[in-house]
mmCIF file of N, CA and C and ligand atoms in Angstrom:
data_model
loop_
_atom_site.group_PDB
_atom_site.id
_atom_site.type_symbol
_atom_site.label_atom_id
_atom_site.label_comp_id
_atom_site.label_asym_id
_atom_site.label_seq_id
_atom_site.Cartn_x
_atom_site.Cartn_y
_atom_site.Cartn_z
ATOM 1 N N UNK S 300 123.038 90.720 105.289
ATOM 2 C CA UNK S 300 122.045 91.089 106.327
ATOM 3 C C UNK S 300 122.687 90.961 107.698
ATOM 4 N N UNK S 301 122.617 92.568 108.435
ATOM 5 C CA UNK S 301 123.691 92.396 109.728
ATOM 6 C C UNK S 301 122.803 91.285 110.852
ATOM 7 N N UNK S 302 123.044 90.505 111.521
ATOM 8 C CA UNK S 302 122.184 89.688 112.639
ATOM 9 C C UNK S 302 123.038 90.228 114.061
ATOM 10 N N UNK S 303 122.407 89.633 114.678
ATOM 11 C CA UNK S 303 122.794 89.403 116.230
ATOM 12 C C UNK S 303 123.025 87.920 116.962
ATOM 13 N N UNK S 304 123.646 87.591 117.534
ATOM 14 C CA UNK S 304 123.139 86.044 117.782
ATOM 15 C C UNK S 304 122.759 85.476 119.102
ATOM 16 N N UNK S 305 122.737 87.400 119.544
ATOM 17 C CA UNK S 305 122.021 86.671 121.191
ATOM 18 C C UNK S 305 120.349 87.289 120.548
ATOM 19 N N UNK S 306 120.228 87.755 119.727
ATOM 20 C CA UNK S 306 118.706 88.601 119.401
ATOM 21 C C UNK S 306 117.472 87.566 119.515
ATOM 22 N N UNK S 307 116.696 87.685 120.037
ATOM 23 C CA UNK S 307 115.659 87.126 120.181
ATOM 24 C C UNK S 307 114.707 87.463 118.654
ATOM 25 N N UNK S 308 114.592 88.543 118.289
ATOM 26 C CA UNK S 308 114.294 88.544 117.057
ATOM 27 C C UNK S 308 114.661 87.594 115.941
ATOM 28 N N UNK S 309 115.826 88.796 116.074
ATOM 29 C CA UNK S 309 116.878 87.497 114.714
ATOM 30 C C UNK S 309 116.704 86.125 114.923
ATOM 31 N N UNK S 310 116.762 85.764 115.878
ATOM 32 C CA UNK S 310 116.256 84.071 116.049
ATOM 33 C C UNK S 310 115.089 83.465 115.010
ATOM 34 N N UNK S 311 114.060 84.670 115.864
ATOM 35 C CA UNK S 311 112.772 84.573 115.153
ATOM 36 C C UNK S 311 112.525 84.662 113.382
ATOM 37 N N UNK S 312 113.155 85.836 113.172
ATOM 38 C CA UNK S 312 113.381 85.757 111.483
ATOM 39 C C UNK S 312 114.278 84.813 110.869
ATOM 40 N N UNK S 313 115.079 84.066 111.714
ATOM 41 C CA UNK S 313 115.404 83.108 110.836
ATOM 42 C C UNK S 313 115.239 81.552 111.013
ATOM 43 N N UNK S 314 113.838 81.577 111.831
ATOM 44 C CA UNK S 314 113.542 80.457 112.128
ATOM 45 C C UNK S 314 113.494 79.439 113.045
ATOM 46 N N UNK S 315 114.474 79.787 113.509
ATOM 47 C CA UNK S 315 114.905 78.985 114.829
ATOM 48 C C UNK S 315 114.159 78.961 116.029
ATOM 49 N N UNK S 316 113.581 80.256 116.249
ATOM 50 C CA UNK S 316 112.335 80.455 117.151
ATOM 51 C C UNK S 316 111.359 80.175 116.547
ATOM 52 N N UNK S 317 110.142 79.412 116.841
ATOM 53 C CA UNK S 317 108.926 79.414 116.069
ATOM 54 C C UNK S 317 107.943 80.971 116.331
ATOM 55 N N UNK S 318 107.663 81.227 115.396
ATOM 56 C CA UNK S 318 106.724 82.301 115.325
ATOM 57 C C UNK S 318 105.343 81.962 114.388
ATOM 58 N N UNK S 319 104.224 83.043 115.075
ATOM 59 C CA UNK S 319 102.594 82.911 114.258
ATOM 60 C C UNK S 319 102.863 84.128 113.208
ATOM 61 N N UNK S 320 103.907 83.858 112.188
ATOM 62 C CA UNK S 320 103.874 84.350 110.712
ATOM 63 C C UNK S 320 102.327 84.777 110.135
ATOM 64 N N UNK S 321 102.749 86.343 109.654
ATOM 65 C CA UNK S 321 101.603 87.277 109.568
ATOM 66 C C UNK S 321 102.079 87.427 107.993
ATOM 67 N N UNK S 322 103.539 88.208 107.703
ATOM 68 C CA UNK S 322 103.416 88.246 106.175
ATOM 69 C C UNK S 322 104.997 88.544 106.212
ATOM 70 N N UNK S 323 105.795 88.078 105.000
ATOM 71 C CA UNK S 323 107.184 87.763 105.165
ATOM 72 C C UNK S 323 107.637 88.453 103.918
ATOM 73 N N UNK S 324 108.967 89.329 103.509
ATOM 74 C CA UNK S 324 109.345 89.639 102.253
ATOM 75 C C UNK S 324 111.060 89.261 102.478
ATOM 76 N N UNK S 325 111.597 90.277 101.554
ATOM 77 C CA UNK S 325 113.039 90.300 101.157
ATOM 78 C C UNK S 325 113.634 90.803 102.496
ATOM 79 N N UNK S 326 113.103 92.192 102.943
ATOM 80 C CA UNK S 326 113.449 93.144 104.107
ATOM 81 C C UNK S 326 112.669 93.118 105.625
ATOM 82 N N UNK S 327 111.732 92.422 105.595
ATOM 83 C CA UNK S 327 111.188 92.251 106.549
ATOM 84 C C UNK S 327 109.912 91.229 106.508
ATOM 85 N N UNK S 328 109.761 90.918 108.552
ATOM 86 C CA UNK S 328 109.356 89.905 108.635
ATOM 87 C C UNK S 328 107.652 90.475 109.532
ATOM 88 N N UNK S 329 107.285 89.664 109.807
ATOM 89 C CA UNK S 329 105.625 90.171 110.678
ATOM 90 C C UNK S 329 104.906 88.939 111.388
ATOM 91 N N UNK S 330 104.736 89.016 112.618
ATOM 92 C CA UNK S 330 104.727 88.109 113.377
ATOM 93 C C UNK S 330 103.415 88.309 114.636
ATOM 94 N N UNK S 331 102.589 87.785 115.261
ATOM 95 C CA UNK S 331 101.669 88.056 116.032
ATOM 96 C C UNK S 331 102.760 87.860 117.357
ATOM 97 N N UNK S 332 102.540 88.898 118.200
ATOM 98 C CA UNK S 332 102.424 89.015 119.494
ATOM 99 C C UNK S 332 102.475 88.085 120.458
ATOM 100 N N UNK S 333 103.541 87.543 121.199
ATOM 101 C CA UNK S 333 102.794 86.447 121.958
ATOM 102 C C UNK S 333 101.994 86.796 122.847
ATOM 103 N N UNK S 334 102.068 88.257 123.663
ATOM 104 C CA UNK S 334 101.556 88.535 124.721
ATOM 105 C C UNK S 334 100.201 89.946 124.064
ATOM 106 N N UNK S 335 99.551 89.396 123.194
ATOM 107 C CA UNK S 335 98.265 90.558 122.197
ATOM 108 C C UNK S 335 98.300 91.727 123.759
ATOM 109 N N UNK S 336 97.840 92.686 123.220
ATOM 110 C CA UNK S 336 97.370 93.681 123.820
ATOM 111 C C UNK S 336 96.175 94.876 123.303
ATOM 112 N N UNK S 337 96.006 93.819 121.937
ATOM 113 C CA UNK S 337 94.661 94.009 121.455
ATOM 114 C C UNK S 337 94.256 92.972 120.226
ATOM 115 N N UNK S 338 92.781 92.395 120.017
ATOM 116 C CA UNK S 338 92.388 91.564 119.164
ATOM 117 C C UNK S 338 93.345 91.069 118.429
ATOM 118 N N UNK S 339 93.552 92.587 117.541
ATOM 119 C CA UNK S 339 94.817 92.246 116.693
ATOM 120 C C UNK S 339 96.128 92.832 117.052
ATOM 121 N N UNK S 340 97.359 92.075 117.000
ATOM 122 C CA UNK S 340 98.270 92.903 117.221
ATOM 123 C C UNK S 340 99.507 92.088 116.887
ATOM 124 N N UNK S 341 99.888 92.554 115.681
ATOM 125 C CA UNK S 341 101.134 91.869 115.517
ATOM 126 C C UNK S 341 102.522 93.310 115.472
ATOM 127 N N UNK S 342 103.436 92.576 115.131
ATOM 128 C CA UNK S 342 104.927 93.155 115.125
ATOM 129 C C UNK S 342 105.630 93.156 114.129
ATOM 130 N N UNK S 343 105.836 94.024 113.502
ATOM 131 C CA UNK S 343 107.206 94.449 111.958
ATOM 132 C C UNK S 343 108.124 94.586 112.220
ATOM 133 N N UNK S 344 108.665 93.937 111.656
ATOM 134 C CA UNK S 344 110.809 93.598 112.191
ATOM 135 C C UNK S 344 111.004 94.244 110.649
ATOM 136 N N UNK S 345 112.171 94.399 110.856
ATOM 137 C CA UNK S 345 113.296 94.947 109.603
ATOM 138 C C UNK S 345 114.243 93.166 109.842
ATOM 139 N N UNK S 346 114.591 92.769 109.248
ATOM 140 C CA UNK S 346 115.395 91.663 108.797
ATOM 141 C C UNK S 346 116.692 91.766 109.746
ATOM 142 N N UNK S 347 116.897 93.028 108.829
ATOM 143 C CA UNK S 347 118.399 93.868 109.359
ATOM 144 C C UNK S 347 118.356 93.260 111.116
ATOM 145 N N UNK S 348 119.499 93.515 111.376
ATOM 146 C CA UNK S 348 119.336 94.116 112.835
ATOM 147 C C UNK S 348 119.910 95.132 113.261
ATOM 148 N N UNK S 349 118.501 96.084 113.569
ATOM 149 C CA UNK S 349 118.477 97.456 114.301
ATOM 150 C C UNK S 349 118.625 97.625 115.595
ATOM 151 N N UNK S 350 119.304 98.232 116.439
ATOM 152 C CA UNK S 350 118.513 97.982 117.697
ATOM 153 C C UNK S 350 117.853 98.445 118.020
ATOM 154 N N UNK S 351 116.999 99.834 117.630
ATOM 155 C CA UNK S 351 116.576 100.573 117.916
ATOM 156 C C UNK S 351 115.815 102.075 117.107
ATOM 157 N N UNK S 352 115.054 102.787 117.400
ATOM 158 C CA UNK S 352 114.475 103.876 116.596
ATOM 159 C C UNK S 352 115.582 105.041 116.505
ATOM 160 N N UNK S 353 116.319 104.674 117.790
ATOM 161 C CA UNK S 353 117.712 105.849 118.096
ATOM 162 C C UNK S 353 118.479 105.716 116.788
ATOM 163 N N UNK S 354 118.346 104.166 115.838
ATOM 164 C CA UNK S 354 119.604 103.850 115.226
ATOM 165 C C UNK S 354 119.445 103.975 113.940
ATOM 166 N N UNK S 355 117.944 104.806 113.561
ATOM 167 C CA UNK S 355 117.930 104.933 112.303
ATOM 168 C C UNK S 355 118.125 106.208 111.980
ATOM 169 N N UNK S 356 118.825 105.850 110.431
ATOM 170 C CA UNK S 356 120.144 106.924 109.990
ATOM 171 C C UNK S 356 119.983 107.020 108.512
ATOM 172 N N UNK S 357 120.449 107.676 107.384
ATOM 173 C CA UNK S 357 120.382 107.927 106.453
ATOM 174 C C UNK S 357 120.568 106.523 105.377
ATOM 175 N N UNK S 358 121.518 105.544 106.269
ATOM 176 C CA UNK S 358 121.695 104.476 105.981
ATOM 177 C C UNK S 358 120.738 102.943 105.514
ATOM 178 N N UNK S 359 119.999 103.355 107.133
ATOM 179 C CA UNK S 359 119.137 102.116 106.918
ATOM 180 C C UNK S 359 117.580 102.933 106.739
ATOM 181 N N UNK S 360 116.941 103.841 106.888
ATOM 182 C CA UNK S 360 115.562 104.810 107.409
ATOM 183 C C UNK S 360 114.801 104.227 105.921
ATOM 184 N N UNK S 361 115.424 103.641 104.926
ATOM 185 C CA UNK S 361 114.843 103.014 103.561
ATOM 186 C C UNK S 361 113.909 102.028 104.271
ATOM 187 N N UNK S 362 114.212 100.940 105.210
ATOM 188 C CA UNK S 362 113.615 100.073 105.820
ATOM 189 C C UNK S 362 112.628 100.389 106.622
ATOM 190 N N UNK S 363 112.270 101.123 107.620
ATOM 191 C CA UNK S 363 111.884 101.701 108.152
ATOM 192 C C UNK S 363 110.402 102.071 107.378
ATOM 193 N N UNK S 364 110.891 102.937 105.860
ATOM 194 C CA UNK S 364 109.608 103.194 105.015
ATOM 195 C C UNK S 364 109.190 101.730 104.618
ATOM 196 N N UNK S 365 109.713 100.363 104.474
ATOM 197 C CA UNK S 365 109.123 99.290 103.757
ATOM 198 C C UNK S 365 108.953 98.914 104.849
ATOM 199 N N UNK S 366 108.777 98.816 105.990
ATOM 200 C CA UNK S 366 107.964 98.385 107.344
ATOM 201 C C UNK S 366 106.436 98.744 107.139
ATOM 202 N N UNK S 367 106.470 100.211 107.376
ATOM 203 C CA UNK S 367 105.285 100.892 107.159
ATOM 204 C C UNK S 367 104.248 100.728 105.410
ATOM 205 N N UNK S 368 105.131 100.480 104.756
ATOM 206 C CA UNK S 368 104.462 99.606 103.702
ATOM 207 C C UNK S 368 104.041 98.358 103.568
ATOM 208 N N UNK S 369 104.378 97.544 104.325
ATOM 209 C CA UNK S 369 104.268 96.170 104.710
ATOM 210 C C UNK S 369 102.869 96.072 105.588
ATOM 211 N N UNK S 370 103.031 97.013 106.673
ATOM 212 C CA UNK S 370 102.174 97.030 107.850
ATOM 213 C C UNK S 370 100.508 97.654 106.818
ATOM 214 N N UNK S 371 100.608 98.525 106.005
ATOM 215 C CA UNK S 371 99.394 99.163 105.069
ATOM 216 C C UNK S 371 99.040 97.932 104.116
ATOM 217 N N UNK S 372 99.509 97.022 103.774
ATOM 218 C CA UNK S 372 99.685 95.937 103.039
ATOM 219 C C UNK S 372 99.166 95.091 103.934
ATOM 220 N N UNK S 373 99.469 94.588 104.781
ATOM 221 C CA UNK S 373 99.037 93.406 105.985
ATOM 222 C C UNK S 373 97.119 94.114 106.680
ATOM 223 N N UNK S 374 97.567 95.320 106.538
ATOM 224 C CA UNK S 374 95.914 95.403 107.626
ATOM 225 C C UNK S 374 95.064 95.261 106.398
ATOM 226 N N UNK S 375 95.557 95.478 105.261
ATOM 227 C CA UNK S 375 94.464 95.389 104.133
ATOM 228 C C UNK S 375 94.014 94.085 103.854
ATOM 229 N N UNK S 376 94.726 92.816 103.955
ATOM 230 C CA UNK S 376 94.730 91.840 103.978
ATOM 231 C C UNK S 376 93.698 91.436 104.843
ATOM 232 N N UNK S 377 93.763 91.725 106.247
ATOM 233 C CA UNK S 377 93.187 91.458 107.226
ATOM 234 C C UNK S 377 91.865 92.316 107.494
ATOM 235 N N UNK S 378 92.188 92.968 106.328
ATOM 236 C CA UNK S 378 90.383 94.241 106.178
ATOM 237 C C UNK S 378 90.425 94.704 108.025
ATOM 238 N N UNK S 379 91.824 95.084 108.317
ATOM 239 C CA UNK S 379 91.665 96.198 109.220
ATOM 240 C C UNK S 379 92.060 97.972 108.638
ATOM 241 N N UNK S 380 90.841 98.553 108.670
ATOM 242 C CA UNK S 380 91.242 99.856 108.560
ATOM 243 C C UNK S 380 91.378 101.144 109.565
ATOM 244 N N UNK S 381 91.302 100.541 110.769
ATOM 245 C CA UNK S 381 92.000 101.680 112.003
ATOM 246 C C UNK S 381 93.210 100.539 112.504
ATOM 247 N N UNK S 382 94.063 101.475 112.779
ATOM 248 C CA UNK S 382 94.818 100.631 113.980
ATOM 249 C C UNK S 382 95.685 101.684 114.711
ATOM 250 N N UNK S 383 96.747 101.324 115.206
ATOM 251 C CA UNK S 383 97.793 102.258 115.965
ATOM 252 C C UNK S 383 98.891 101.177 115.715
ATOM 253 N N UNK S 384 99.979 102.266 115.609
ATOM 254 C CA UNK S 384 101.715 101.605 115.221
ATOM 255 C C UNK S 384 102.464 102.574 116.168
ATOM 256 N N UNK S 385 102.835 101.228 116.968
ATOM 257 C CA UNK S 385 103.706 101.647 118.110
ATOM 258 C C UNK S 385 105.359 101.752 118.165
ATOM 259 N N UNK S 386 105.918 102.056 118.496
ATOM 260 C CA UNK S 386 107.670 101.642 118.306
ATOM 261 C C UNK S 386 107.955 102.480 119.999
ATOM 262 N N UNK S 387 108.594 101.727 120.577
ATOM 263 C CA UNK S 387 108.944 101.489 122.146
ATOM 264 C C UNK S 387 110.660 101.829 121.477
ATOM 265 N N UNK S 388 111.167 102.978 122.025
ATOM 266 C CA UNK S 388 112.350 103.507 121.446
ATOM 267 C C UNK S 388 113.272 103.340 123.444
ATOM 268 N N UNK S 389 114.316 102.521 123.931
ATOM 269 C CA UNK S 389 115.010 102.503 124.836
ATOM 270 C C UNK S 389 113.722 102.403 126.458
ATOM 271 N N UNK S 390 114.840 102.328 127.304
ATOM 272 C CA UNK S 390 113.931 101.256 128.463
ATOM 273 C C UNK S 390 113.251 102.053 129.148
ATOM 274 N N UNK S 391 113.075 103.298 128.662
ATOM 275 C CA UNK S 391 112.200 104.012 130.030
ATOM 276 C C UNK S 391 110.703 103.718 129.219
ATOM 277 N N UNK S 392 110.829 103.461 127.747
ATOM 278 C CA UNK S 392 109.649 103.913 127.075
ATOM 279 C C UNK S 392 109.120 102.558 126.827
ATOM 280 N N UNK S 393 109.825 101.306 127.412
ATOM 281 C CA UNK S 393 109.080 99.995 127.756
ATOM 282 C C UNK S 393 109.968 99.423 126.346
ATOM 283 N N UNK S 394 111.083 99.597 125.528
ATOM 284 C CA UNK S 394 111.234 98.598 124.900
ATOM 285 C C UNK S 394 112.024 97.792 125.683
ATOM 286 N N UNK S 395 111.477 95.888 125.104
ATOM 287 C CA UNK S 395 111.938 94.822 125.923
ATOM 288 C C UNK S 395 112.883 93.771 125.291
ATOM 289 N N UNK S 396 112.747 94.521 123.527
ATOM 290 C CA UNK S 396 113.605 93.485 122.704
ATOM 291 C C UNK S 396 114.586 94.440 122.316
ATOM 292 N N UNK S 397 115.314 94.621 121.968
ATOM 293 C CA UNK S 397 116.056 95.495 121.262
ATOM 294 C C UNK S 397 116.397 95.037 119.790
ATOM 295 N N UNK S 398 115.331 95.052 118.995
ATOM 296 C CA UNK S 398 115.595 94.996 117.755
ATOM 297 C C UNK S 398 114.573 96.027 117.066
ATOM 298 N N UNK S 399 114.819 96.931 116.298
ATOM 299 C CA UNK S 399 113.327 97.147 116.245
ATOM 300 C C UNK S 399 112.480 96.696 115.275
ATOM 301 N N UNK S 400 111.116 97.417 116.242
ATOM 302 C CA UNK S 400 110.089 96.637 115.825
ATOM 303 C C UNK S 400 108.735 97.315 116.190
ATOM 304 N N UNK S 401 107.376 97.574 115.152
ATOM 305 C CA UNK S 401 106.397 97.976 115.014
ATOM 306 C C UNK S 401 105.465 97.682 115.086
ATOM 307 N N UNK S 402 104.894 97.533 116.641
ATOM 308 C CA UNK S 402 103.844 97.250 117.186
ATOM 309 C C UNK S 402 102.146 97.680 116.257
ATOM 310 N N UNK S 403 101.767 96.553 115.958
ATOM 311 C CA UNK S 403 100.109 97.667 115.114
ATOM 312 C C UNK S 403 99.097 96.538 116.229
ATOM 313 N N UNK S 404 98.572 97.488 116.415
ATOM 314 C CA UNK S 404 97.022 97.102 117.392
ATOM 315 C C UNK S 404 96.086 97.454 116.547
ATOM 316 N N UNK S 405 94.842 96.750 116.846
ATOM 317 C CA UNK S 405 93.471 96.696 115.908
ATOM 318 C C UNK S 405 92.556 96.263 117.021
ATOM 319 N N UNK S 406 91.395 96.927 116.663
ATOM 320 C CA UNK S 406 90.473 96.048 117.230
ATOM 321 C C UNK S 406 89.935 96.177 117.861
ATOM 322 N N UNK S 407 90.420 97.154 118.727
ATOM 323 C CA UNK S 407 89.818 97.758 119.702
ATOM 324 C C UNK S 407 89.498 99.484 120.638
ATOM 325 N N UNK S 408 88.688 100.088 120.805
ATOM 326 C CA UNK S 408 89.405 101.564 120.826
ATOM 327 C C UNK S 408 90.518 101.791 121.544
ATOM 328 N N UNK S 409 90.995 102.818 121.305
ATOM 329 C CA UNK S 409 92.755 103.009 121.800
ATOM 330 C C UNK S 409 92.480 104.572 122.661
ATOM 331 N N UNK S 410 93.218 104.492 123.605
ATOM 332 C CA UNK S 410 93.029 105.739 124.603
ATOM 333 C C UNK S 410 94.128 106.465 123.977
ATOM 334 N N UNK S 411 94.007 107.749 124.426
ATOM 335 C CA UNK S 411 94.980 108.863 123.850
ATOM 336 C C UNK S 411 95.075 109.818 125.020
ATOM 337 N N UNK S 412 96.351 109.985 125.422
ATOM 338 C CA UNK S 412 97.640 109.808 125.741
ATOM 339 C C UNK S 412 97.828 108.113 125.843
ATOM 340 N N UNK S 413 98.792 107.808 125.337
ATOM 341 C CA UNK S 413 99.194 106.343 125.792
ATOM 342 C C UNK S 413 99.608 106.277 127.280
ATOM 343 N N UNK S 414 99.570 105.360 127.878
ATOM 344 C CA UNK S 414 100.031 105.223 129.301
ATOM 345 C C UNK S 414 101.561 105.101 129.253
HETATM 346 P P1 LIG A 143 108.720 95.920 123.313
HETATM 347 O O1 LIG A 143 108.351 95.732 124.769
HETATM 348 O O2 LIG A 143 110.214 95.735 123.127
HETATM 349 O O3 LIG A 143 108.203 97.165 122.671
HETATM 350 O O4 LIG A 143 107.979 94.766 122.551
HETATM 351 C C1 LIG A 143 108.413 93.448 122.571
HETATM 352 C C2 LIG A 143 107.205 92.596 122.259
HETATM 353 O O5 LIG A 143 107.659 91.304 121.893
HETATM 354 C C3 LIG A 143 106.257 92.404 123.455
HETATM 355 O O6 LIG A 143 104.969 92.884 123.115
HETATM 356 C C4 LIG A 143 106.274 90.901 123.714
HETATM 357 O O7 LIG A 143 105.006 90.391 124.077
HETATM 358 C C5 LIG A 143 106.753 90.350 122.380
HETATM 359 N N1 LIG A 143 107.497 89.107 122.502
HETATM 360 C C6 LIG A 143 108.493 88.828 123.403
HETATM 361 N N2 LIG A 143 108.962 87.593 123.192
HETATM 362 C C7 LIG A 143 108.249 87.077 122.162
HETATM 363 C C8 LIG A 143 108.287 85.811 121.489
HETATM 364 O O8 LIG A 143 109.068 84.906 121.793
HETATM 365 N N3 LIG A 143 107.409 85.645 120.459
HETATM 366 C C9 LIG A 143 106.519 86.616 120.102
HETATM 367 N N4 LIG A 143 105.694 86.337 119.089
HETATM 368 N N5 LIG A 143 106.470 87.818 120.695
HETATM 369 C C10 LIG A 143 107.315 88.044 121.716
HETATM 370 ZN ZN1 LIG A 144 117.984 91.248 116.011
#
């Protein structure tokens, strides 16, 4: 499993950072938000370290689908059945971590266009 060791993520998936653990497997991890931006809103990491939506490739895009299986798995849990799944792809479009990672909001209505 590739890491980083300045990653603020990777920290997080392997413990060292404390995180509010949502639901954990082989390939990925799920974590609440420190800063919510709705009721519900946690975050899907890939294990791996990605940096980015730019960086998925024929290689890793397997992960990517078990994110989004994870995330259909977790709202069911949580008997949420609307939400929105975000991914913040490089800095104009507001990503602040560079690992990626899949924002799901619940909870509340969601405007369309995003800001
Ligand atoms: P981005 O801006 O890159 O799309 O999303 C990064 C997200 O990570 C932000 O929503 C921010 O609130 C969250 N975040 C940053 N640092 C931490 C942390 O230490 N713990 C948790 N749980 N979330 C964090
Ligand atoms: Zn990382």
């Amino acid at each position: 499993m590739h890491r980083d060791e300045n990653c603020l993520f990777c920290k997080i998936i392997a413990g060292e950072i404390p995180s509010n653990k949502v639901y954990e497997d082989d390939l990925c991890y799920a974590f609440y938000d420190i800063e919510p931006q709705a009721p519900v809103h946690f975050l899907v990491v890939p294990k791996e370290h990605i940096c980015c939506a730019a960086a998925i490739n024929g290689e890793n895009s397997g992960l990517v689908a078990h994110c989004f299986e994870a995330i259909a798995k977790i709202c069911r849990q949580l008997d949420v059945d609307s939400y929105r799944v975000v991914n913040n792809c490089g800095d104009q479009a507001g990503q602040t971590v560079k690992h990626l990672h899949f924002h799901v909001l619940a909870g509340r209505d969601m405007t369309w266009p995003p800001g």
